[in-house]
Amino acid sequence: MGVGYLVRRTFGVMKENGPTHVLSIGTIAIAFFLFAFFLLLPLNFTSFVEAWGKKVQIILYLKDGVKQERIVQITGELQREAGIREARYISQRQAMESFQQDLAGYGGVLEGVEEEIFPASFEITLEERFRTPERIRALAARLDNIKEVDEVQYGGMWLERFSLFLYTLRWGAWILGGILVVIIVSVTANTVRLTLYNKKGEIEILKLIGATDTFVRLPFYLEGGLQGLLGAGGAVLVLFVLFHFFTLKVSPYVNLYFGQLRLHFLPPNLIAWILGIGVISGLLGGLFSLRKPSRI
Amino acid sequence: MIQFFQVYKTYQANIPALINISFKIEQGDFVFVTGPSGAGKTTLLKLIIRAERPDQGEILVNKRNVTRLKNSQIPALRREVGFVFQDFKLLNNKTVYDNIALVLRALGHKKREIPKRIRQVLRVVGLDERVLKQPPLKLSGGEQQRVAIARALINTPSIILADEPTGNLDPELTVEIMDLLGKVNNLGTTVVVATHDTSLVDKYQKRTIPLYKGKVAG
């Protein structure tokens, strides 16, 4: 059987049952749109989290009265600690000066304030590979064990919760994907079943004249696969158009609040996955609709 | 060659359709299978192409044991047999050309070969090429049955099975179609016609397998 004839037959089958197929492809497209959207969301939030992660510092506030020799020792300990790029000691005086600088425009607000109320601290910047919420948390816990440390602060505590949220979202998307496969299989199976009903006469004749099972069945499998492909492709296309609109019109306003937010569309391998899931679940739908020999 | 050996066929609810049927049809024969409605004529034809399976007995078609064929071997059997129906079973959403070409396409014939073969078979069944572009419903009953015969003949089968081929036709067209089947038989094809029309059998004086309530009568 020629490929050209097979494709013509498949499209012929779909054309004859046009409105049903449009409805079916539309349903598949809506389902895939949701799936792709839930994949796109964590993808962009991840880059957002990474951008914020780069700014994360750990600050160790020291107890009062730590001697100079001990500070030198702690500096050495910190520099030997894996993941720490730089550990900068901020004395009480430096802390006060910095604070004064920050409030320079407010005149004599700090008049009479003494340096003793500002705790000495270490500002720690991290190596790039250590800027993940899990590693920051682990490091902060270790540093908290230093006897002279009064308090450990790291600005990215919310990042941890946000990362958990993204993790849930990502898994949620794949669970949604699983549900999606069931929906697509069922939608395509029902559409193919309708086509089979419409083509009953032709199938009967094909069987009687000695057409092989493959010849009879192949257009129906392809019909299912094509529905899945068109539905998934349509969903990616619509999402791309909306994404483009968002990056053009909305993201400048978002950047005002979040800095230079770089948005990414789904990478090619993920698009290929989406299309692949579409085709395979569509083919499965075709397969299910033809599994009873009496139907064909 | 078609040969039945003590064939039995019972449908659900224990309704016997054929009981102990044995006969032999040689290559090139013209045979009528006769009997009233429900006598088992259609079942007998269906058994020949393995559209039904006998409960007991053996059936040989062109030296193939039809009863023991695997499902994958059925298409090869059916390619040697052309089938003509009372209601023509033409696809009304396709042209006459596509109705006939469907067989060749399904059997993997080359695209360029198809128009030539269709013109040839059209001459055999006595139809004008102008009908090719028309849907079957635009043709008369006789013409539709000729198209159905053309479709059955296009793959040059060695056997033609016709189930009440003139059942929907008036006497004049009946003669035309029977003459056409006679012509096909003269070309060497075995023709088996199932009919309840005794006048047809009387007129053509061919060998008859009479069925009555699932048994060979007489």
Short mmCIF file of C-alpha atoms in Angstrom, two decimals:
data_model
loop_
_atom_site.label_atom_id
_atom_site.label_comp_id
_atom_site.label_asym_id
_atom_site.label_seq_id
_atom_site.Cartn_x
_atom_site.Cartn_y
_atom_site.Cartn_z
CA MET A 1 0.00 0.00 0.00
CA GLY A 2 1.47 3.33 -1.08
CA VAL A 3 2.08 5.96 1.56
CA GLY A 4 0.34 8.59 -0.56
CA TYR A 5 -2.78 6.45 -0.88
CA LEU A 6 -2.72 5.67 2.83
CA VAL A 7 -2.49 9.37 3.74
CA ARG A 8 -5.30 10.21 1.27
CA ARG A 9 -7.45 7.46 2.74
CA THR A 10 -6.81 8.64 6.29
CA PHE A 11 -7.62 12.26 5.45
CA GLY A 12 -10.63 11.06 3.45
CA VAL A 13 -11.88 9.16 6.48
CA MET A 14 -11.44 12.28 8.65
CA LYS A 15 -13.00 14.63 6.11
CA GLU A 16 -16.14 12.57 5.80
CA ASN A 17 -16.63 12.82 9.55
CA GLY A 18 -15.40 16.42 9.72
CA PRO A 19 -17.37 18.06 12.56
CA THR A 20 -16.79 15.12 14.91
CA HIS A 21 -13.06 15.31 14.25
CA VAL A 22 -12.94 19.07 14.77
CA LEU A 23 -14.67 18.60 18.11
CA SER A 24 -12.38 15.78 19.09
CA ILE A 25 -9.19 17.65 18.10
CA GLY A 26 -10.50 20.73 19.97
CA THR A 27 -11.03 18.71 23.14
CA ILE A 28 -7.57 17.21 22.89
CA ALA A 29 -6.08 20.67 22.26
CA ILE A 30 -7.73 22.12 25.40
CA ALA A 31 -6.41 19.24 27.50
CA PHE A 32 -2.91 19.64 26.05
CA PHE A 33 -3.00 23.39 26.51
CA LEU A 34 -3.48 22.91 30.26
CA PHE A 35 -0.69 20.35 30.36
CA ALA A 36 1.74 22.56 28.42
CA PHE A 37 0.80 25.56 30.54
CA PHE A 38 1.54 23.68 33.75
CA LEU A 39 4.91 22.71 32.31
CA LEU A 40 5.68 26.25 31.21
CA LEU A 41 4.90 27.75 34.61
CA PRO A 42 7.53 25.94 36.73
CA LEU A 43 10.03 26.31 33.88
CA ASN A 44 9.90 30.09 34.12
CA PHE A 45 9.58 30.20 37.88
CA THR A 46 12.70 28.05 38.12
CA SER A 47 14.74 30.62 36.21
CA PHE A 48 13.21 33.27 38.43
CA VAL A 49 14.24 31.34 41.55
CA GLU A 50 17.72 30.81 40.12
CA ALA A 51 18.10 34.55 39.52
CA TRP A 52 17.15 35.28 43.10
CA GLY A 53 19.30 32.45 44.37
CA LYS A 54 22.38 34.20 43.01
CA LYS A 55 21.76 37.09 45.36
CA VAL A 56 21.43 34.93 48.43
CA GLN A 57 23.89 35.61 51.28
CA ILE A 58 24.23 33.99 54.66
CA ILE A 59 24.74 36.40 57.53
CA LEU A 60 26.14 35.17 60.82
CA TYR A 61 25.42 37.55 63.69
CA LEU A 62 27.95 37.14 66.48
CA LYS A 63 27.43 37.33 70.18
CA ASP A 64 28.88 40.33 71.99
CA GLY A 65 32.48 40.36 73.13
CA VAL A 66 34.04 37.87 70.72
CA LYS A 67 37.80 38.39 70.87
CA GLN A 68 39.86 39.46 67.84
CA GLU A 69 41.92 36.21 67.82
CA ARG A 70 38.73 34.15 67.75
CA ILE A 71 37.39 36.23 64.85
CA VAL A 72 40.55 35.45 62.87
CA GLN A 73 40.05 31.76 63.72
CA ILE A 74 36.39 31.81 62.65
CA THR A 75 37.35 33.58 59.40
CA GLY A 76 39.79 30.74 58.68
CA GLU A 77 37.18 28.10 59.53
CA LEU A 78 34.65 29.72 57.25
CA GLN A 79 37.11 29.95 54.37
CA ARG A 80 37.82 26.24 54.69
CA GLU A 81 34.12 25.38 54.67
CA ALA A 82 32.99 23.85 51.34
CA GLY A 83 30.72 26.10 49.30
CA ILE A 84 31.80 29.42 50.80
CA ARG A 85 33.35 31.80 48.30
CA GLU A 86 33.95 34.70 50.63
CA ALA A 87 33.44 35.40 54.32
CA ARG A 88 33.66 39.09 55.17
CA TYR A 89 33.80 40.20 58.77
CA ILE A 90 31.71 43.30 59.60
CA SER A 91 32.67 44.81 62.93
CA GLN A 92 30.17 46.65 65.11
CA ARG A 93 31.65 49.97 63.96
CA GLN A 94 31.43 49.02 60.28
CA ALA A 95 27.85 47.89 60.81
CA MET A 96 26.96 51.23 62.34
CA GLU A 97 28.71 53.16 59.55
CA SER A 98 26.90 51.20 56.92
CA PHE A 99 23.63 51.85 58.68
CA GLN A 100 24.43 55.55 58.90
CA GLN A 101 25.17 55.59 55.19
CA ASP A 102 21.87 53.93 54.43
CA LEU A 103 20.03 56.54 56.48
CA ALA A 104 22.18 59.47 55.36
CA GLY A 105 19.19 61.43 54.14
CA TYR A 106 17.41 61.33 57.48
CA GLY A 107 19.62 63.84 59.28
CA GLY A 108 20.18 63.30 62.97
CA VAL A 109 18.03 60.22 63.44
CA LEU A 110 21.08 58.21 64.58
CA GLU A 111 22.51 60.87 66.83
CA GLY A 112 23.53 59.42 70.15
CA VAL A 113 23.23 55.82 68.94
CA GLU A 114 26.29 53.83 69.89
CA GLU A 115 28.02 51.11 67.95
CA GLU A 116 27.38 48.53 70.74
CA ILE A 117 23.80 48.07 69.64
CA PHE A 118 24.94 46.80 66.22
CA PRO A 119 26.09 43.18 66.35
CA ALA A 120 29.29 42.18 64.57
CA SER A 121 28.67 39.74 61.77
CA PHE A 122 30.08 37.68 58.91
CA GLU A 123 28.62 38.22 55.43
CA ILE A 124 29.05 35.01 53.49
CA THR A 125 28.74 34.70 49.73
CA LEU A 126 28.38 31.25 48.28
CA GLU A 127 29.85 29.37 45.38
CA GLU A 128 27.40 29.07 42.50
CA ARG A 129 26.76 25.36 42.84
CA PHE A 130 25.83 25.86 46.50
CA ARG A 131 23.09 28.35 45.75
CA THR A 132 20.26 25.90 46.01
CA PRO A 133 17.72 26.07 48.83
CA GLU A 134 18.70 22.61 50.15
CA ARG A 135 22.43 23.34 50.28
CA ILE A 136 21.96 26.81 51.75
CA ARG A 137 19.80 25.34 54.50
CA ALA A 138 22.35 22.61 55.25
CA LEU A 139 25.22 25.09 55.36
CA ALA A 140 23.28 27.52 57.54
CA ALA A 141 22.56 24.69 60.00
CA ARG A 142 26.27 23.80 60.19
CA LEU A 143 27.31 27.42 60.73
CA ASP A 144 24.74 27.80 63.49
CA ASN A 145 26.80 25.28 65.48
CA ILE A 146 29.69 27.75 65.88
CA LYS A 147 29.60 28.70 69.56
CA GLU A 148 30.07 32.45 69.00
CA VAL A 149 27.23 32.68 66.47
CA ASP A 150 24.10 34.26 67.86
CA GLU A 151 21.84 33.98 64.83
CA VAL A 152 22.04 32.80 61.22
CA GLN A 153 20.00 34.56 58.59
CA TYR A 154 19.69 33.79 54.94
CA GLY A 155 17.39 35.82 52.79
CA GLY A 156 16.26 32.91 50.74
CA MET A 157 14.05 31.12 53.26
CA TRP A 158 11.02 31.90 51.15
CA LEU A 159 12.86 30.42 48.17
CA GLU A 160 12.74 27.09 49.89
CA ARG A 161 8.98 27.17 50.16
CA PHE A 162 8.70 28.47 46.64
CA SER A 163 10.93 25.66 45.37
CA LEU A 164 8.68 23.15 47.10
CA PHE A 165 5.72 24.78 45.40
CA LEU A 166 7.48 24.50 42.02
CA TYR A 167 8.35 20.89 42.70
CA THR A 168 4.69 20.16 43.42
CA LEU A 169 3.65 22.07 40.31
CA ARG A 170 6.07 20.12 38.15
CA TRP A 171 4.84 16.78 39.45
CA GLY A 172 1.29 18.04 39.21
CA ALA A 173 1.85 18.74 35.53
CA TRP A 174 3.02 15.19 34.89
CA ILE A 175 0.13 13.72 36.88
CA LEU A 176 -2.13 15.93 34.80
CA GLY A 177 -0.31 14.50 31.77
CA GLY A 178 -1.24 10.99 32.90
CA ILE A 179 -4.90 11.94 33.26
CA LEU A 180 -4.63 13.63 29.90
CA VAL A 181 -3.50 10.43 28.20
CA VAL A 182 -6.62 8.68 29.52
CA ILE A 183 -8.82 11.53 28.23
CA ILE A 184 -7.18 11.52 24.79
CA VAL A 185 -7.31 7.75 24.46
CA SER A 186 -10.99 7.84 25.31
CA VAL A 187 -11.81 10.80 23.02
CA THR A 188 -9.95 9.39 20.02
CA ALA A 189 -11.28 5.88 20.62
CA ASN A 190 -14.82 7.22 20.52
CA THR A 191 -14.21 9.30 17.39
CA VAL A 192 -12.55 6.39 15.62
CA ARG A 193 -15.48 4.21 16.68
CA LEU A 194 -17.86 6.69 15.06
CA THR A 195 -15.78 6.67 11.89
CA LEU A 196 -15.79 2.89 11.93
CA TYR A 197 -19.56 2.97 12.12
CA ASN A 198 -19.73 5.37 9.16
CA LYS A 199 -17.31 3.24 7.18
CA LYS A 200 -18.99 -0.07 7.96
CA GLY A 201 -19.95 -0.66 4.33
CA GLU A 202 -16.48 0.04 3.00
CA ILE A 203 -14.84 -2.13 5.66
CA GLU A 204 -17.19 -5.01 4.84
CA ILE A 205 -16.30 -4.77 1.16
CA LEU A 206 -12.59 -4.47 1.84
CA LYS A 207 -12.71 -7.61 3.96
CA LEU A 208 -14.65 -9.50 1.31
CA ILE A 209 -12.29 -8.63 -1.51
CA GLY A 210 -9.34 -9.91 0.48
CA ALA A 211 -7.77 -6.74 1.86
CA THR A 212 -5.39 -7.55 4.67
CA ASP A 213 -6.19 -6.54 8.24
CA THR A 214 -3.32 -4.05 8.14
CA PHE A 215 -4.76 -2.34 5.06
CA VAL A 216 -8.18 -2.09 6.68
CA ARG A 217 -6.99 -0.98 10.11
CA LEU A 218 -4.06 1.30 9.36
CA PRO A 219 -6.09 4.42 8.39
CA PHE A 220 -8.01 4.16 11.67
CA TYR A 221 -4.83 3.93 13.74
CA LEU A 222 -3.41 6.86 11.79
CA GLU A 223 -6.64 8.77 12.28
CA GLY A 224 -6.20 8.43 16.05
CA GLY A 225 -2.53 9.39 15.90
CA LEU A 226 -3.25 12.36 13.65
CA GLN A 227 -5.96 13.62 15.99
CA GLY A 228 -3.52 13.45 18.89
CA LEU A 229 -0.81 15.22 16.88
CA LEU A 230 -3.11 17.99 15.65
CA GLY A 231 -4.57 18.49 19.13
CA ALA A 232 -1.15 18.66 20.80
CA GLY A 233 0.33 20.80 17.99
CA GLY A 234 -2.62 23.20 18.14
CA ALA A 235 -2.25 23.53 21.91
CA VAL A 236 1.48 24.31 21.67
CA LEU A 237 0.80 26.84 18.93
CA VAL A 238 -1.91 28.65 20.92
CA LEU A 239 0.29 28.62 24.02
CA PHE A 240 3.18 30.05 21.98
CA VAL A 241 1.01 32.89 20.65
CA LEU A 242 -0.23 33.70 24.18
CA PHE A 243 3.30 33.47 25.55
CA HIS A 244 4.54 35.85 22.87
CA PHE A 245 1.76 38.27 23.72
CA PHE A 246 2.62 38.02 27.43
CA THR A 247 6.34 38.66 26.90
CA LEU A 248 5.58 41.67 24.70
CA LYS A 249 2.78 43.32 26.62
CA VAL A 250 2.84 42.13 30.19
CA SER A 251 6.41 41.23 31.14
CA PRO A 252 7.71 44.87 31.09
CA TYR A 253 5.35 45.59 33.98
CA VAL A 254 6.40 42.42 35.77
CA ASN A 255 10.04 43.47 35.35
CA LEU A 256 9.31 46.65 37.23
CA TYR A 257 8.76 44.56 40.33
CA PHE A 258 11.01 41.59 39.79
CA GLY A 259 13.95 43.00 37.88
CA GLN A 260 15.03 41.58 34.55
CA LEU A 261 12.85 38.52 34.40
CA ARG A 262 13.90 36.35 31.46
CA LEU A 263 10.98 34.29 30.22
CA HIS A 264 11.49 31.05 28.30
CA PHE A 265 9.07 29.13 26.11
CA LEU A 266 9.00 25.34 26.24
CA PRO A 267 12.32 23.95 24.95
CA PRO A 268 12.23 21.85 21.74
CA ASN A 269 12.69 18.56 23.59
CA LEU A 270 9.66 19.27 25.79
CA ILE A 271 7.59 20.24 22.73
CA ALA A 272 8.67 16.97 21.12
CA TRP A 273 7.52 15.14 24.27
CA ILE A 274 4.13 16.85 24.15
CA LEU A 275 3.66 16.02 20.46
CA GLY A 276 4.88 12.47 21.10
CA ILE A 277 2.40 11.98 23.93
CA GLY A 278 -0.31 13.32 21.59
CA VAL A 279 0.56 10.88 18.81
CA ILE A 280 1.01 7.86 21.06
CA SER A 281 -2.18 8.41 23.05
CA GLY A 282 -4.07 9.01 19.77
CA LEU A 283 -2.68 5.77 18.34
CA LEU A 284 -3.69 4.00 21.55
CA GLY A 285 -7.20 5.40 21.10
CA GLY A 286 -7.30 3.94 17.58
CA LEU A 287 -5.97 0.67 18.91
CA PHE A 288 -8.62 0.47 21.64
CA SER A 289 -11.44 1.21 19.25
CA LEU A 290 -10.31 -1.66 16.99
CA ARG A 291 -9.48 -4.20 19.66
CA LYS A 292 -12.76 -6.06 19.23
CA PRO A 293 -12.46 -8.08 16.00
CA SER A 294 -16.22 -7.80 15.45
CA ARG A 295 -15.83 -4.07 14.93
CA ILE A 296 -13.75 -4.61 11.84
CA MET B 1 -12.96 -26.12 -7.51
CA ILE B 2 -15.26 -26.08 -4.50
CA GLN B 3 -15.90 -29.15 -2.40
CA PHE B 4 -18.08 -29.61 0.70
CA PHE B 5 -17.72 -32.73 2.87
CA GLN B 6 -20.54 -33.35 5.34
CA VAL B 7 -20.76 -29.73 6.40
CA TYR B 8 -22.93 -28.65 9.32
CA LYS B 9 -23.61 -25.12 10.44
CA THR B 10 -25.80 -24.07 13.35
CA TYR B 11 -26.41 -20.48 14.42
CA GLN B 12 -27.08 -19.35 17.97
CA ALA B 13 -30.24 -20.62 19.67
CA ASN B 14 -29.66 -23.99 17.99
CA ILE B 15 -31.11 -23.00 14.64
CA PRO B 16 -29.56 -25.33 12.07
CA ALA B 17 -28.62 -23.47 8.89
CA LEU B 18 -26.94 -26.33 7.02
CA ILE B 19 -27.16 -30.03 7.73
CA ASN B 20 -24.79 -32.58 6.25
CA ILE B 21 -24.00 -30.79 3.01
CA SER B 22 -21.67 -32.49 0.52
CA PHE B 23 -21.08 -31.53 -3.11
CA LYS B 24 -18.34 -30.78 -5.58
CA ILE B 25 -18.18 -27.93 -8.10
CA GLU B 26 -15.47 -28.27 -10.74
CA GLN B 27 -13.44 -25.37 -12.08
CA GLY B 28 -15.40 -23.59 -14.84
CA ASP B 29 -18.82 -24.89 -13.73
CA PHE B 30 -21.95 -22.74 -13.58
CA VAL B 31 -24.11 -23.82 -10.64
CA PHE B 32 -27.34 -22.57 -9.13
CA VAL B 33 -27.86 -22.94 -5.38
CA THR B 34 -31.62 -22.78 -5.03
CA GLY B 35 -34.21 -22.82 -2.31
CA PRO B 36 -36.68 -20.58 -0.51
CA SER B 37 -35.63 -17.88 1.95
CA GLY B 38 -33.98 -19.43 5.00
CA ALA B 39 -32.93 -22.57 3.15
CA GLY B 40 -29.24 -21.83 3.85
CA LYS B 41 -28.11 -20.43 0.47
CA THR B 42 -26.35 -17.35 1.86
CA THR B 43 -24.77 -19.38 4.66
CA LEU B 44 -23.38 -21.76 2.07
CA LEU B 45 -21.78 -18.90 0.12
CA LYS B 46 -20.42 -17.34 3.32
CA LEU B 47 -18.77 -20.64 4.24
CA ILE B 48 -16.93 -20.68 0.92
CA ILE B 49 -15.20 -17.36 1.68
CA ARG B 50 -14.83 -18.12 5.41
CA ALA B 51 -17.16 -15.32 6.43
CA GLU B 52 -18.66 -18.13 8.54
CA ARG B 53 -17.07 -21.25 9.98
CA PRO B 54 -18.73 -24.66 9.81
CA ASP B 55 -19.42 -26.52 13.05
CA GLN B 56 -18.47 -29.78 11.41
CA GLY B 57 -17.15 -31.01 8.08
CA GLU B 58 -14.50 -29.79 5.65
CA ILE B 59 -14.61 -27.29 2.80
CA LEU B 60 -12.02 -27.19 0.03
CA VAL B 61 -11.73 -24.16 -2.26
CA ASN B 62 -9.04 -24.34 -4.94
CA LYS B 63 -7.30 -27.05 -2.93
CA ARG B 64 -7.31 -24.94 0.23
CA ASN B 65 -8.95 -26.37 3.32
CA VAL B 66 -11.07 -23.34 4.20
CA THR B 67 -12.10 -24.69 7.59
CA ARG B 68 -8.52 -24.82 8.77
CA LEU B 69 -7.30 -21.51 7.45
CA LYS B 70 -5.64 -19.15 9.88
CA ASN B 71 -7.12 -15.65 10.01
CA SER B 72 -4.04 -14.29 8.26
CA GLN B 73 -4.66 -16.68 5.34
CA ILE B 74 -8.25 -15.60 4.71
CA PRO B 75 -7.40 -12.55 2.51
CA ALA B 76 -5.49 -14.82 0.09
CA LEU B 77 -8.57 -17.08 -0.23
CA ARG B 78 -10.90 -14.14 -0.82
CA ARG B 79 -8.68 -12.75 -3.55
CA GLU B 80 -9.54 -15.85 -5.57
CA VAL B 81 -13.25 -15.33 -5.12
CA GLY B 82 -15.43 -12.45 -6.35
CA PHE B 83 -18.68 -11.75 -4.53
CA VAL B 84 -21.85 -10.17 -5.98
CA PHE B 85 -24.72 -9.15 -3.72
CA GLN B 86 -28.43 -8.65 -4.26
CA ASP B 87 -28.20 -5.06 -2.97
CA PHE B 88 -24.96 -4.42 -4.95
CA LYS B 89 -23.12 -3.09 -1.86
CA LEU B 90 -21.58 -0.23 -3.78
CA LEU B 91 -20.17 2.76 -1.93
CA ASN B 92 -22.50 5.59 -2.84
CA ASN B 93 -20.17 8.33 -1.63
CA LYS B 94 -17.56 7.26 -4.18
CA THR B 95 -17.56 7.28 -7.96
CA VAL B 96 -17.95 4.10 -10.00
CA TYR B 97 -14.23 4.35 -10.79
CA ASP B 98 -13.30 4.45 -7.10
CA ASN B 99 -15.66 1.60 -6.30
CA ILE B 100 -13.86 -0.65 -8.74
CA ALA B 101 -10.39 0.77 -8.10
CA LEU B 102 -10.80 0.12 -4.37
CA VAL B 103 -10.14 -3.58 -4.98
CA LEU B 104 -6.92 -2.99 -6.89
CA ARG B 105 -5.69 -0.40 -4.39
CA ALA B 106 -6.45 -2.71 -1.48
CA LEU B 107 -4.59 -5.53 -3.17
CA GLY B 108 -1.55 -3.34 -3.79
CA HIS B 109 -1.72 -2.95 -7.58
CA LYS B 110 0.38 -0.22 -9.15
CA LYS B 111 -1.38 3.10 -9.59
CA ARG B 112 -0.68 3.38 -13.32
CA GLU B 113 -2.07 -0.11 -13.94
CA ILE B 114 -5.49 0.67 -12.43
CA PRO B 115 -7.17 2.81 -15.19
CA LYS B 116 -6.24 0.24 -17.85
CA ARG B 117 -7.64 -2.67 -15.85
CA ILE B 118 -10.84 -0.76 -15.12
CA ARG B 119 -11.41 0.03 -18.81
CA GLN B 120 -10.91 -3.66 -19.65
CA VAL B 121 -13.38 -4.91 -17.07
CA LEU B 122 -15.88 -2.25 -18.06
CA ARG B 123 -15.87 -3.66 -21.59
CA VAL B 124 -16.48 -7.16 -20.20
CA VAL B 125 -19.54 -6.04 -18.22
CA GLY B 126 -20.78 -3.86 -21.08
CA LEU B 127 -20.66 -0.45 -19.43
CA ASP B 128 -19.72 2.82 -21.05
CA GLU B 129 -16.66 4.66 -19.66
CA ARG B 130 -18.85 7.70 -19.03
CA VAL B 131 -20.29 6.03 -15.92
CA LEU B 132 -16.89 6.01 -14.25
CA LYS B 133 -17.16 9.52 -12.88
CA GLN B 134 -20.68 9.06 -11.59
CA PRO B 135 -21.78 7.92 -8.14
CA PRO B 136 -23.56 4.54 -8.25
CA LEU B 137 -26.92 5.98 -7.22
CA LYS B 138 -27.12 7.88 -10.52
CA LEU B 139 -27.16 4.59 -12.41
CA SER B 140 -30.04 2.18 -13.06
CA GLY B 141 -30.32 -1.03 -11.01
CA GLY B 142 -28.96 -3.08 -13.89
CA GLU B 143 -26.01 -0.76 -14.34
CA GLN B 144 -25.28 -0.83 -10.61
CA GLN B 145 -25.25 -4.61 -10.65
CA ARG B 146 -22.87 -4.50 -13.64
CA VAL B 147 -20.57 -2.23 -11.64
CA ALA B 148 -20.76 -4.72 -8.75
CA ILE B 149 -19.86 -7.54 -11.15
CA ALA B 150 -17.02 -5.43 -12.56
CA ARG B 151 -15.74 -4.96 -9.01
CA ALA B 152 -15.95 -8.72 -8.42
CA LEU B 153 -14.12 -9.44 -11.69
CA ILE B 154 -11.41 -6.80 -11.58
CA ASN B 155 -8.94 -9.03 -9.76
CA THR B 156 -9.64 -11.91 -12.19
CA PRO B 157 -10.89 -14.37 -9.56
CA SER B 158 -11.33 -18.01 -10.45
CA ILE B 159 -14.71 -18.15 -8.70
CA ILE B 160 -17.67 -15.75 -8.71
CA LEU B 161 -20.28 -16.14 -5.98
CA ALA B 162 -23.52 -14.24 -6.59
CA ASP B 163 -26.14 -14.02 -3.86
CA GLU B 164 -29.53 -13.30 -5.43
CA PRO B 165 -27.85 -11.07 -8.04
CA THR B 166 -31.13 -10.40 -9.84
CA GLY B 167 -33.31 -10.12 -6.75
CA ASN B 168 -33.71 -6.35 -7.12
CA LEU B 169 -33.98 -6.27 -10.91
CA ASP B 170 -36.88 -6.41 -13.35
CA PRO B 171 -37.12 -9.41 -15.76
CA GLU B 172 -35.36 -7.61 -18.61
CA LEU B 173 -32.37 -6.58 -16.52
CA THR B 174 -32.35 -10.06 -14.95
CA VAL B 175 -31.74 -11.54 -18.37
CA GLU B 176 -28.94 -9.04 -19.00
CA ILE B 177 -27.19 -9.84 -15.73
CA MET B 178 -27.59 -13.61 -16.16
CA ASP B 179 -26.21 -13.35 -19.68
CA LEU B 180 -23.28 -11.41 -18.30
CA LEU B 181 -22.62 -14.09 -15.66
CA GLY B 182 -22.84 -16.68 -18.45
CA LYS B 183 -20.24 -14.71 -20.41
CA VAL B 184 -17.96 -14.58 -17.38
CA ASN B 185 -18.38 -18.34 -17.00
CA ASN B 186 -17.48 -18.86 -20.63
CA LEU B 187 -14.19 -17.10 -19.91
CA GLY B 188 -13.36 -19.95 -17.52
CA THR B 189 -14.57 -18.58 -14.21
CA THR B 190 -16.57 -20.81 -11.89
CA VAL B 191 -19.92 -19.15 -11.20
CA VAL B 192 -22.17 -20.02 -8.27
CA VAL B 193 -25.51 -18.21 -8.20
CA ALA B 194 -27.75 -18.45 -5.15
CA THR B 195 -31.37 -17.74 -6.05
CA HIS B 196 -34.91 -18.48 -4.92
CA ASP B 197 -36.17 -17.69 -8.46
CA THR B 198 -37.13 -21.07 -9.96
CA SER B 199 -37.97 -19.51 -13.34
CA LEU B 200 -34.36 -18.42 -13.65
CA VAL B 201 -33.15 -21.96 -12.96
CA ASP B 202 -35.64 -23.40 -15.45
CA LYS B 203 -34.59 -20.95 -18.13
CA TYR B 204 -30.81 -21.40 -17.91
CA GLN B 205 -30.73 -25.18 -17.51
CA LYS B 206 -27.58 -25.35 -15.41
CA ARG B 207 -26.57 -27.70 -12.63
CA THR B 208 -28.54 -27.05 -9.44
CA ILE B 209 -27.87 -27.66 -5.76
CA PRO B 210 -31.36 -27.40 -4.23
CA LEU B 211 -31.52 -26.56 -0.54
CA TYR B 212 -34.51 -26.93 1.72
CA LYS B 213 -34.39 -26.22 5.46
CA GLY B 214 -30.60 -26.53 5.43
CA LYS B 215 -30.42 -29.86 3.62
CA VAL B 216 -29.74 -30.75 0.01
CA ALA B 217 -33.22 -31.61 -1.24
CA GLY B 218 -34.09 -34.55 -3.44
#
